[in-house]
Amino acid sequence: MELRRRGKYILFQFADRLLVIHLRMSGRLEWGRKLPADRVRLSFRFPTGTVYLVDRRRLAQVEVMEHFERVLGPEPLGDLGFLHFATRNSRAPIKAWLLDQRNIAGIGNIYAAEILFRAGIDPRRPAASLAEAEVERLRIAIPEVLTEAIAAMGTTLTDATWRGPKGELGTFGVRLSVYGRAGEPCPVCNTPIQRVEIGGRGTYFCPTCQR
Ligand SMILES: [Zn+2]
């Protein structure tokens, strides 16, 4: 068995088939410790231990397929030079553009908000309106934010659904600058953080720092 990831999909490659899991909003994979049966939606046993899919809201998707077939953009921790031309042809708000997995695969709602804050870009701006220097700030902010979040084991919100593979809590939540902080002061300039909806998703930003 080989374990891989592509975008937000986790791929368990077995000899004759592929098990593909997308955790969505509430799912997580745990390894090792025994979990109560009512919390486990799926488990698979390996010679060295058991992997459990824990998913209280039952939003995770599990599929068995022969080959992985999804139209996904490049990985956000790879070479992001393509951003300079890829953003040029889209009128979509840059926040929605970042969440569209066909453009770039693996950025979710929390991190899109934090990336745009780090890059100082208003999430409502059309992707094509970004100047070269702004795209460059985005290119730098994407791996910075994601690498820091991964090092912190991700973001466990107050619903506590997200945990690491051994049940660890993700500690990036305390370092969120804008996500979920509507009305709180911006950590840079003290302007109250605003919340708007873009493409049906809650979006948080600082109207002073993000232009
Ligand atoms: Zn600010």
PDB file of C-alpha atoms and ligand atoms in Angstrom:
ATOM      1  CA  MET A   1       0.000   0.000   0.000  1.00  0.00           C
ATOM      2  CA  GLU A   2       1.205   3.472  -0.871  1.00  0.00           C
ATOM      3  CA  LEU A   3      -0.212   6.611   0.717  1.00  0.00           C
ATOM      4  CA  ARG A   4      -0.363   9.763  -1.375  1.00  0.00           C
ATOM      5  CA  ARG A   5      -2.147  13.099  -1.439  1.00  0.00           C
ATOM      6  CA  ARG A   6      -3.332  15.189  -4.370  1.00  0.00           C
ATOM      7  CA  GLY A   7      -4.939  18.526  -3.542  1.00  0.00           C
ATOM      8  CA  LYS A   8      -7.387  17.744  -0.731  1.00  0.00           C
ATOM      9  CA  TYR A   9      -7.698  14.080  -1.712  1.00  0.00           C
ATOM     10  CA  ILE A  10      -5.972  11.362   0.292  1.00  0.00           C
ATOM     11  CA  LEU A  11      -5.105   8.362  -1.854  1.00  0.00           C
ATOM     12  CA  PHE A  12      -4.542   4.855  -0.523  1.00  0.00           C
ATOM     13  CA  GLN A  13      -3.028   2.991  -3.448  1.00  0.00           C
ATOM     14  CA  PHE A  14      -3.501  -0.753  -3.098  1.00  0.00           C
ATOM     15  CA  ALA A  15      -2.224  -3.324  -5.572  1.00  0.00           C
ATOM     16  CA  ASP A  16      -5.429  -3.504  -7.608  1.00  0.00           C
ATOM     17  CA  ARG A  17      -7.426  -0.436  -6.630  1.00  0.00           C
ATOM     18  CA  LEU A  18      -7.352   3.048  -5.250  1.00  0.00           C
ATOM     19  CA  LEU A  19      -9.255   4.217  -2.170  1.00  0.00           C
ATOM     20  CA  VAL A  20      -9.827   7.975  -2.333  1.00  0.00           C
ATOM     21  CA  ILE A  21     -10.922  10.001   0.708  1.00  0.00           C
ATOM     22  CA  HIS A  22     -11.915  13.657   0.828  1.00  0.00           C
ATOM     23  CA  LEU A  23     -12.414  14.700   4.449  1.00  0.00           C
ATOM     24  CA  ARG A  24     -14.600  17.764   3.620  1.00  0.00           C
ATOM     25  CA  MET A  25     -15.638  19.907   6.590  1.00  0.00           C
ATOM     26  CA  SER A  26     -15.791  17.461   9.460  1.00  0.00           C
ATOM     27  CA  GLY A  27     -13.800  14.331   8.650  1.00  0.00           C
ATOM     28  CA  ARG A  28     -10.451  13.212   9.932  1.00  0.00           C
ATOM     29  CA  LEU A  29      -8.307  10.105   9.848  1.00  0.00           C
ATOM     30  CA  GLU A  30      -6.993   8.667  13.069  1.00  0.00           C
ATOM     31  CA  TRP A  31      -4.363   6.035  13.488  1.00  0.00           C
ATOM     32  CA  GLY A  32      -3.713   3.672  16.304  1.00  0.00           C
ATOM     33  CA  ARG A  33      -5.837   4.322  19.364  1.00  0.00           C
ATOM     34  CA  LYS A  34      -9.126   2.447  19.636  1.00  0.00           C
ATOM     35  CA  LEU A  35     -12.149   4.666  19.025  1.00  0.00           C
ATOM     36  CA  PRO A  36     -15.787   4.129  20.081  1.00  0.00           C
ATOM     37  CA  ALA A  37     -17.741   2.489  17.233  1.00  0.00           C
ATOM     38  CA  ASP A  38     -20.399   5.242  17.052  1.00  0.00           C
ATOM     39  CA  ARG A  39     -17.775   7.803  16.059  1.00  0.00           C
ATOM     40  CA  VAL A  40     -16.132   5.708  13.367  1.00  0.00           C
ATOM     41  CA  ARG A  41     -17.586   5.684   9.884  1.00  0.00           C
ATOM     42  CA  LEU A  42     -15.022   3.439   8.316  1.00  0.00           C
ATOM     43  CA  SER A  43     -11.946   1.601   9.438  1.00  0.00           C
ATOM     44  CA  PHE A  44      -9.306  -0.325   7.595  1.00  0.00           C
ATOM     45  CA  ARG A  45      -6.868  -2.629   9.184  1.00  0.00           C
ATOM     46  CA  PHE A  46      -3.224  -2.937   8.302  1.00  0.00           C
ATOM     47  CA  PRO A  47      -0.746  -5.428   9.743  1.00  0.00           C
ATOM     48  CA  THR A  48       0.704  -2.605  11.857  1.00  0.00           C
ATOM     49  CA  GLY A  49      -2.518  -0.926  13.020  1.00  0.00           C
ATOM     50  CA  THR A  50      -5.932   0.448  12.088  1.00  0.00           C
ATOM     51  CA  VAL A  51      -6.908   3.680  10.322  1.00  0.00           C
ATOM     52  CA  TYR A  52     -10.271   5.137  11.348  1.00  0.00           C
ATOM     53  CA  LEU A  53     -12.360   7.640   9.430  1.00  0.00           C
ATOM     54  CA  VAL A  54     -14.048   9.764  12.096  1.00  0.00           C
ATOM     55  CA  ASP A  55     -16.753  12.000  10.662  1.00  0.00           C
ATOM     56  CA  ARG A  56     -19.570  13.115  12.923  1.00  0.00           C
ATOM     57  CA  ARG A  57     -21.366  15.154  10.252  1.00  0.00           C
ATOM     58  CA  ARG A  58     -20.873  12.467   7.621  1.00  0.00           C
ATOM     59  CA  LEU A  59     -19.672  14.891   4.958  1.00  0.00           C
ATOM     60  CA  ALA A  60     -16.491  13.031   4.033  1.00  0.00           C
ATOM     61  CA  GLN A  61     -16.449  11.264   0.681  1.00  0.00           C
ATOM     62  CA  VAL A  62     -14.971   7.834   0.174  1.00  0.00           C
ATOM     63  CA  GLU A  63     -14.587   6.323  -3.276  1.00  0.00           C
ATOM     64  CA  VAL A  64     -12.947   3.255  -4.711  1.00  0.00           C
ATOM     65  CA  MET A  65     -11.593   3.714  -8.216  1.00  0.00           C
ATOM     66  CA  GLU A  66      -9.014   2.299 -10.562  1.00  0.00           C
ATOM     67  CA  HIS A  67      -7.324   5.563 -11.463  1.00  0.00           C
ATOM     68  CA  PHE A  68      -7.518   8.959  -9.858  1.00  0.00           C
ATOM     69  CA  GLU A  69      -9.397  11.219 -12.235  1.00  0.00           C
ATOM     70  CA  ARG A  70     -10.060  14.742 -11.057  1.00  0.00           C
ATOM     71  CA  VAL A  71      -9.357  17.975 -12.855  1.00  0.00           C
ATOM     72  CA  LEU A  72      -7.070  19.693 -10.379  1.00  0.00           C
ATOM     73  CA  GLY A  73      -4.687  22.593 -10.655  1.00  0.00           C
ATOM     74  CA  PRO A  74      -1.059  22.501  -9.525  1.00  0.00           C
ATOM     75  CA  GLU A  75      -0.096  21.874  -5.895  1.00  0.00           C
ATOM     76  CA  PRO A  76       0.209  25.020  -3.732  1.00  0.00           C
ATOM     77  CA  LEU A  77       3.612  23.962  -2.361  1.00  0.00           C
ATOM     78  CA  GLY A  78       5.109  23.488  -5.820  1.00  0.00           C
ATOM     79  CA  ASP A  79       6.314  26.045  -8.357  1.00  0.00           C
ATOM     80  CA  LEU A  80       3.723  28.839  -8.350  1.00  0.00           C
ATOM     81  CA  GLY A  81       5.169  30.818 -11.246  1.00  0.00           C
ATOM     82  CA  PHE A  82       2.022  29.963 -13.216  1.00  0.00           C
ATOM     83  CA  LEU A  83      -0.001  32.335 -11.001  1.00  0.00           C
ATOM     84  CA  HIS A  84       1.231  35.299 -13.007  1.00  0.00           C
ATOM     85  CA  PHE A  85      -0.508  34.224 -16.203  1.00  0.00           C
ATOM     86  CA  ALA A  86      -3.263  32.034 -14.703  1.00  0.00           C
ATOM     87  CA  THR A  87      -4.840  34.895 -12.738  1.00  0.00           C
ATOM     88  CA  ARG A  88      -4.773  37.222 -15.746  1.00  0.00           C
ATOM     89  CA  ASN A  89      -7.799  35.720 -17.515  1.00  0.00           C
ATOM     90  CA  SER A  90     -10.282  35.449 -14.663  1.00  0.00           C
ATOM     91  CA  ARG A  91     -12.866  37.969 -13.505  1.00  0.00           C
ATOM     92  CA  ALA A  92     -13.653  35.801 -10.449  1.00  0.00           C
ATOM     93  CA  PRO A  93     -12.894  37.389  -7.063  1.00  0.00           C
ATOM     94  CA  ILE A  94      -9.356  36.337  -6.111  1.00  0.00           C
ATOM     95  CA  LYS A  95     -10.716  34.578  -3.001  1.00  0.00           C
ATOM     96  CA  ALA A  96     -13.042  32.400  -5.119  1.00  0.00           C
ATOM     97  CA  TRP A  97     -10.216  31.871  -7.619  1.00  0.00           C
ATOM     98  CA  LEU A  98      -7.953  30.494  -4.870  1.00  0.00           C
ATOM     99  CA  LEU A  99     -10.698  28.130  -3.665  1.00  0.00           C
ATOM    100  CA  ASP A 100     -11.398  26.789  -7.171  1.00  0.00           C
ATOM    101  CA  GLN A 101      -9.473  23.520  -7.089  1.00  0.00           C
ATOM    102  CA  ARG A 102      -9.100  23.582 -10.879  1.00  0.00           C
ATOM    103  CA  ASN A 103      -6.859  26.653 -10.549  1.00  0.00           C
ATOM    104  CA  ILE A 104      -4.744  25.479  -7.632  1.00  0.00           C
ATOM    105  CA  ALA A 105      -5.442  22.325  -5.643  1.00  0.00           C
ATOM    106  CA  GLY A 106      -5.487  22.194  -1.872  1.00  0.00           C
ATOM    107  CA  ILE A 107      -6.317  25.644  -0.497  1.00  0.00           C
ATOM    108  CA  GLY A 108      -9.409  25.758   1.743  1.00  0.00           C
ATOM    109  CA  ASN A 109     -11.537  28.593   3.076  1.00  0.00           C
ATOM    110  CA  ILE A 110      -9.554  29.342   6.237  1.00  0.00           C
ATOM    111  CA  TYR A 111      -6.190  29.469   4.492  1.00  0.00           C
ATOM    112  CA  ALA A 112      -7.447  31.463   1.476  1.00  0.00           C
ATOM    113  CA  ALA A 113      -8.495  34.217   3.912  1.00  0.00           C
ATOM    114  CA  GLU A 114      -5.163  34.119   5.753  1.00  0.00           C
ATOM    115  CA  ILE A 115      -3.145  34.046   2.518  1.00  0.00           C
ATOM    116  CA  LEU A 116      -4.924  37.131   1.174  1.00  0.00           C
ATOM    117  CA  PHE A 117      -4.374  38.939   4.467  1.00  0.00           C
ATOM    118  CA  ARG A 118      -0.671  38.062   4.372  1.00  0.00           C
ATOM    119  CA  ALA A 119      -0.479  39.266   0.764  1.00  0.00           C
ATOM    120  CA  GLY A 120      -2.420  42.492   1.551  1.00  0.00           C
ATOM    121  CA  ILE A 121      -5.009  41.823  -1.174  1.00  0.00           C
ATOM    122  CA  ASP A 122      -8.752  42.556  -0.904  1.00  0.00           C
ATOM    123  CA  PRO A 123     -10.495  39.165  -1.396  1.00  0.00           C
ATOM    124  CA  ARG A 124     -13.210  40.786  -3.566  1.00  0.00           C
ATOM    125  CA  ARG A 125     -10.757  41.971  -6.238  1.00  0.00           C
ATOM    126  CA  PRO A 126     -11.112  40.247  -9.630  1.00  0.00           C
ATOM    127  CA  ALA A 127      -8.149  37.906 -10.149  1.00  0.00           C
ATOM    128  CA  ALA A 128      -7.296  39.682 -13.414  1.00  0.00           C
ATOM    129  CA  SER A 129      -7.034  43.056 -11.634  1.00  0.00           C
ATOM    130  CA  LEU A 130      -3.983  42.020  -9.606  1.00  0.00           C
ATOM    131  CA  ALA A 131      -0.781  43.838 -10.498  1.00  0.00           C
ATOM    132  CA  GLU A 132       2.369  41.793 -11.005  1.00  0.00           C
ATOM    133  CA  ALA A 133       3.736  42.832  -7.590  1.00  0.00           C
ATOM    134  CA  GLU A 134       0.493  41.687  -5.931  1.00  0.00           C
ATOM    135  CA  VAL A 135       0.588  38.293  -7.631  1.00  0.00           C
ATOM    136  CA  GLU A 136       4.168  38.009  -6.458  1.00  0.00           C
ATOM    137  CA  ARG A 137       3.080  38.688  -2.849  1.00  0.00           C
ATOM    138  CA  LEU A 138       0.431  35.985  -3.303  1.00  0.00           C
ATOM    139  CA  ARG A 139       3.034  33.559  -4.654  1.00  0.00           C
ATOM    140  CA  ILE A 140       5.085  34.062  -1.500  1.00  0.00           C
ATOM    141  CA  ALA A 141       2.144  34.090   0.959  1.00  0.00           C
ATOM    142  CA  ILE A 142       0.607  30.788  -0.215  1.00  0.00           C
ATOM    143  CA  PRO A 143       3.484  28.473   0.793  1.00  0.00           C
ATOM    144  CA  GLU A 144       4.277  30.597   3.880  1.00  0.00           C
ATOM    145  CA  VAL A 145       0.780  30.281   5.356  1.00  0.00           C
ATOM    146  CA  LEU A 146       0.336  26.627   4.397  1.00  0.00           C
ATOM    147  CA  THR A 147       3.750  25.583   5.695  1.00  0.00           C
ATOM    148  CA  GLU A 148       3.130  27.329   9.028  1.00  0.00           C
ATOM    149  CA  ALA A 149      -0.335  25.756   9.290  1.00  0.00           C
ATOM    150  CA  ILE A 150       1.000  22.276   8.524  1.00  0.00           C
ATOM    151  CA  ALA A 151       3.727  22.707  11.152  1.00  0.00           C
ATOM    152  CA  ALA A 152       0.986  23.621  13.661  1.00  0.00           C
ATOM    153  CA  MET A 153      -1.021  20.482  12.679  1.00  0.00           C
ATOM    154  CA  GLY A 154      -3.721  22.644  11.076  1.00  0.00           C
ATOM    155  CA  THR A 155      -6.596  24.558  12.613  1.00  0.00           C
ATOM    156  CA  THR A 156      -8.904  22.997  15.196  1.00  0.00           C
ATOM    157  CA  LEU A 157     -11.881  25.359  15.552  1.00  0.00           C
ATOM    158  CA  THR A 158     -14.205  25.446  18.561  1.00  0.00           C
ATOM    159  CA  ASP A 159     -16.234  22.553  17.081  1.00  0.00           C
ATOM    160  CA  ALA A 160     -13.078  20.445  17.635  1.00  0.00           C
ATOM    161  CA  THR A 161     -13.764  18.267  14.587  1.00  0.00           C
ATOM    162  CA  TRP A 162     -10.274  18.555  13.153  1.00  0.00           C
ATOM    163  CA  ARG A 163      -7.492  16.532  14.734  1.00  0.00           C
ATOM    164  CA  GLY A 164      -4.208  15.076  13.636  1.00  0.00           C
ATOM    165  CA  PRO A 165      -3.736  11.362  12.948  1.00  0.00           C
ATOM    166  CA  LYS A 166      -3.022  10.620  16.611  1.00  0.00           C
ATOM    167  CA  GLY A 167      -5.880  12.782  17.912  1.00  0.00           C
ATOM    168  CA  GLU A 168      -3.746  15.902  18.318  1.00  0.00           C
ATOM    169  CA  LEU A 169      -5.395  19.333  18.241  1.00  0.00           C
ATOM    170  CA  GLY A 170      -4.246  21.682  15.453  1.00  0.00           C
ATOM    171  CA  THR A 171      -2.857  24.832  17.034  1.00  0.00           C
ATOM    172  CA  PHE A 172      -2.873  27.223  14.062  1.00  0.00           C
ATOM    173  CA  GLY A 173      -6.194  28.697  15.291  1.00  0.00           C
ATOM    174  CA  VAL A 174      -4.490  31.039  17.747  1.00  0.00           C
ATOM    175  CA  ARG A 175      -2.411  32.420  14.885  1.00  0.00           C
ATOM    176  CA  LEU A 176      -5.323  33.190  12.546  1.00  0.00           C
ATOM    177  CA  SER A 177      -5.196  36.901  11.722  1.00  0.00           C
ATOM    178  CA  VAL A 178      -8.620  37.337  10.114  1.00  0.00           C
ATOM    179  CA  TYR A 179     -10.530  34.055   9.742  1.00  0.00           C
ATOM    180  CA  GLY A 180     -13.474  33.895  12.165  1.00  0.00           C
ATOM    181  CA  ARG A 181     -12.506  37.234  13.720  1.00  0.00           C
ATOM    182  CA  ALA A 182     -15.255  39.564  12.432  1.00  0.00           C
ATOM    183  CA  GLY A 183     -15.389  42.716  14.575  1.00  0.00           C
ATOM    184  CA  GLU A 184     -12.073  41.993  16.291  1.00  0.00           C
ATOM    185  CA  PRO A 185      -9.161  44.395  15.730  1.00  0.00           C
ATOM    186  CA  CYS A 186      -6.753  43.645  12.893  1.00  0.00           C
ATOM    187  CA  PRO A 187      -3.478  42.400  14.437  1.00  0.00           C
ATOM    188  CA  VAL A 188      -1.539  44.890  12.284  1.00  0.00           C
ATOM    189  CA  CYS A 189      -3.620  48.109  12.253  1.00  0.00           C
ATOM    190  CA  ASN A 190      -6.496  47.598  14.754  1.00  0.00           C
ATOM    191  CA  THR A 191      -9.217  48.199  12.124  1.00  0.00           C
ATOM    192  CA  PRO A 192     -12.188  45.870  12.863  1.00  0.00           C
ATOM    193  CA  ILE A 193     -12.059  42.730  10.688  1.00  0.00           C
ATOM    194  CA  GLN A 194     -14.964  42.534   8.244  1.00  0.00           C
ATOM    195  CA  ARG A 195     -16.921  39.509   7.061  1.00  0.00           C
ATOM    196  CA  VAL A 196     -18.432  39.276   3.586  1.00  0.00           C
ATOM    197  CA  GLU A 197     -19.696  36.357   1.505  1.00  0.00           C
ATOM    198  CA  ILE A 198     -17.865  35.519  -1.682  1.00  0.00           C
ATOM    199  CA  GLY A 199     -19.135  32.593  -3.727  1.00  0.00           C
ATOM    200  CA  GLY A 200     -21.313  31.542  -0.784  1.00  0.00           C
ATOM    201  CA  ARG A 201     -18.355  31.252   1.595  1.00  0.00           C
ATOM    202  CA  GLY A 202     -17.721  33.464   4.612  1.00  0.00           C
ATOM    203  CA  THR A 203     -14.688  35.630   3.978  1.00  0.00           C
ATOM    204  CA  TYR A 204     -12.782  37.691   6.532  1.00  0.00           C
ATOM    205  CA  PHE A 205     -10.438  40.570   5.762  1.00  0.00           C
ATOM    206  CA  CYS A 206      -9.004  43.838   7.006  1.00  0.00           C
ATOM    207  CA  PRO A 207     -10.353  46.714   4.889  1.00  0.00           C
ATOM    208  CA  THR A 208      -7.265  48.810   5.719  1.00  0.00           C
ATOM    209  CA  CYS A 209      -4.442  46.295   5.191  1.00  0.00           C
ATOM    210  CA  GLN A 210      -6.038  44.567   2.206  1.00  0.00           C
ATOM    211  CA  ARG A 211      -6.440  46.685  -0.919  1.00  0.00           C
TER     212      ARG A 211
HETATM  213 ZN    ZN B   1      -5.280  45.819   9.197  1.00  0.00          ZN
END
